[in-house]
Amino acid sequence: MIRTASVIGGGPAGLMAAETLAARGIAVTVHDQMPSVGRKLLMAGRGGLNLTHAEPLPVFLSRYGSARSWLEPVITAFPPRALIAWCNGLGQATFTGTSARVFPVAMKASPLLRAWLGRLAGLGVRFAPRHRWSGWDGSALVFATPQGAVRAEPDATILALGGASWPRLGSDAAWIGFLVRDVAPFRPANCGFLVSWSPHFRDRFAGRPLKRLALRFGPDQVRGEAMVTHAGIEGGAVYALSARLRDAIEAEGSAVLLVDLRPDLDRAALADRLGGPRRGQSLSNTLRKQAGLSPEAIGLVQESLHAGSDQSDLAALIKALPLRLLAPAPIERAISSAGGVRLDAMDENLMLRDRPGVFLAGEMLDWEAPTGGYLLQACFSTGVAAARGALRWGG
Ligand SMILES: Cc1cc2nc3c(=O)[nH]c(=O)nc-3n(C[C@H](O)[C@H](O)[C@H](O)COP(=O)(O)OP(=O)(O)OC[C@H]3O[C@@H](n4cnc5c(N)ncnc54)[C@H](O)[C@@H]3O)c2cc1C
């Protein structure tokens, strides 16, 4: 029977594990290296906090790709409807958006986190901020704190240390150096990409949106928006294709994304419009008036022409503008990371095979998923699973 537990990492996965254990009467301490918990959750709240997704469960599960086989029982045991009920139970109403994405009505994380921390305090959970876990000394956990080294010897430990994106929010993946050997290298996921813009294009358009476009890579096509950045391109539509683009760049050195700047018009209709009289108009006026392009889209067409694209079939260029992506943008700015502790390192309780009593949860595990609420759902569900695993193991 376990009586005490240390949860290391106060993100959604760790806090969910803490709640599950404390609700069963375990004395839980949440250690985090940051001065406060839930910093990445709060950051996710800036985009509205897409908690989960309302599509049918089999479709939902397919979003986890090769990790589906082991995540399926984990998510089925704490599925999207359980997460929504949990959120509602904390006084946070939710709604389902047009794309079936689920958000709290407040469209941010702070009220949810505040209510959650209140509940955890009520369950007797202790918080140990500014406790940087640095490994074990024998069976004792060792933390570096402003007051010096601190040790703890709980009956069970849950590690929920996060992935490797946005390290300044706490998840710096420094544990890779000492935890287990069975770790798939971290790579950016749901990330932007680097493009070699001309100085003129970069100066004029960095920070500007490319609205209502469609992006195509191989068999995948997605409609949405993107953002020109100083170093390349990012945004929802890019993130949706980012796993395949990243893998292609790793294999081939670069990848060509096809941008459709007028997805609502077919090529023939566009050619018709562009075939009309030009009456001495400049190219950019033609693109604006006849093709209805925004200044950013016109800039992209001109950038492509300067790089050698064929001007004789403008309609074809507008429908499939080739954009060469050179590398993923740095992981420091990615929404999430791929890679992490491999499934083989753990048993069916998410317990480390070579460290009995140590359970793992959240983005530090080797799975990836697109945006759409799949990231948080898997973090919450693995948090529940790791805690239940500890309870089962502890008898
Ligand atoms: C900008 C942005 C927007 C996002 N929006 C969404 C969204 O809308 N929907 C969605 O599903 N997902 C979103 N995500 C992803 C989601 O926030 C993460 O997947 C999730 O927070 C990961 O949870 P976690 O508990 O595994 O790790 P984290 O939330 O990263 O928490 C890990 C914790 O471990 C602590 N820690 C790490 N190492 C140590 C150590 N050695 N000692 C002590 N403590 C340590 C860290 O300080 C941190 O508090 C977004 C992410 C970003 C960056």
JSON list of C-alpha atoms in Angstrom, two decimals, residues 8-9 30-35 127-137 140-152 161 170 172 174 178:
[
{"chain": "A", "resi": 8, "resn": "ILE", "atom": "CA", "xyz": [7.71, 15.90, -10.31]},
{"chain": "A", "resi": 9, "resn": "GLY", "atom": "CA", "xyz": [6.41, 18.40, -12.88]},
{"chain": "A", "resi": 30, "resn": "VAL", "atom": "CA", "xyz": [4.16, 18.26, -6.36]},
{"chain": "A", "resi": 31, "resn": "HIS", "atom": "CA", "xyz": [7.73, 19.41, -7.03]},
{"chain": "A", "resi": 32, "resn": "ASP", "atom": "CA", "xyz": [8.48, 21.81, -9.87]},
{"chain": "A", "resi": 33, "resn": "GLN", "atom": "CA", "xyz": [11.62, 23.66, -10.81]},
{"chain": "A", "resi": 34, "resn": "MET", "atom": "CA", "xyz": [9.68, 26.81, -11.66]},
{"chain": "A", "resi": 35, "resn": "PRO", "atom": "CA", "xyz": [8.39, 29.30, -9.07]},
{"chain": "A", "resi": 127, "resn": "PHE", "atom": "CA", "xyz": [3.54, 22.16, -3.50]},
{"chain": "A", "resi": 128, "resn": "ALA", "atom": "CA", "xyz": [7.32, 22.42, -3.57]},
{"chain": "A", "resi": 129, "resn": "PRO", "atom": "CA", "xyz": [8.21, 25.12, -6.13]},
{"chain": "A", "resi": 130, "resn": "ARG", "atom": "CA", "xyz": [11.82, 25.90, -7.13]},
{"chain": "A", "resi": 131, "resn": "HIS", "atom": "CA", "xyz": [12.68, 22.24, -6.66]},
{"chain": "A", "resi": 132, "resn": "ARG", "atom": "CA", "xyz": [14.76, 21.13, -9.60]},
{"chain": "A", "resi": 133, "resn": "TRP", "atom": "CA", "xyz": [14.94, 17.36, -9.71]},
{"chain": "A", "resi": 134, "resn": "SER", "atom": "CA", "xyz": [18.47, 16.19, -10.58]},
{"chain": "A", "resi": 135, "resn": "GLY", "atom": "CA", "xyz": [18.19, 12.41, -10.25]},
{"chain": "A", "resi": 136, "resn": "TRP", "atom": "CA", "xyz": [18.55, 9.85, -7.49]},
{"chain": "A", "resi": 137, "resn": "ASP", "atom": "CA", "xyz": [21.02, 9.22, -4.74]},
{"chain": "A", "resi": 140, "resn": "ALA", "atom": "CA", "xyz": [16.24, 9.05, -2.68]},
{"chain": "A", "resi": 141, "resn": "LEU", "atom": "CA", "xyz": [15.07, 11.72, -5.11]},
{"chain": "A", "resi": 142, "resn": "VAL", "atom": "CA", "xyz": [17.43, 14.69, -5.08]},
{"chain": "A", "resi": 143, "resn": "PHE", "atom": "CA", "xyz": [16.30, 18.26, -5.73]},
{"chain": "A", "resi": 144, "resn": "ALA", "atom": "CA", "xyz": [18.36, 21.41, -6.12]},
{"chain": "A", "resi": 145, "resn": "THR", "atom": "CA", "xyz": [16.59, 24.27, -4.33]},
{"chain": "A", "resi": 146, "resn": "PRO", "atom": "CA", "xyz": [17.58, 27.84, -3.43]},
{"chain": "A", "resi": 147, "resn": "GLN", "atom": "CA", "xyz": [18.18, 26.50, 0.10]},
{"chain": "A", "resi": 148, "resn": "GLY", "atom": "CA", "xyz": [20.47, 23.73, -1.12]},
{"chain": "A", "resi": 149, "resn": "ALA", "atom": "CA", "xyz": [19.92, 20.06, -1.93]},
{"chain": "A", "resi": 150, "resn": "VAL", "atom": "CA", "xyz": [16.72, 18.45, -0.65]},
{"chain": "A", "resi": 151, "resn": "ARG", "atom": "CA", "xyz": [15.95, 14.72, -0.64]},
{"chain": "A", "resi": 152, "resn": "ALA", "atom": "CA", "xyz": [12.69, 12.81, -0.65]},
{"chain": "A", "resi": 161, "resn": "LEU", "atom": "CA", "xyz": [8.54, 16.61, -16.79]},
{"chain": "A", "resi": 170, "resn": "GLY", "atom": "CA", "xyz": [10.09, 24.81, -17.42]},
{"chain": "A", "resi": 172, "resn": "ASP", "atom": "CA", "xyz": [13.86, 21.87, -20.60]},
{"chain": "A", "resi": 174, "resn": "ALA", "atom": "CA", "xyz": [17.51, 18.22, -18.97]},
{"chain": "A", "resi": 178, "resn": "PHE", "atom": "CA", "xyz": [20.22, 10.95, -16.36]}
]
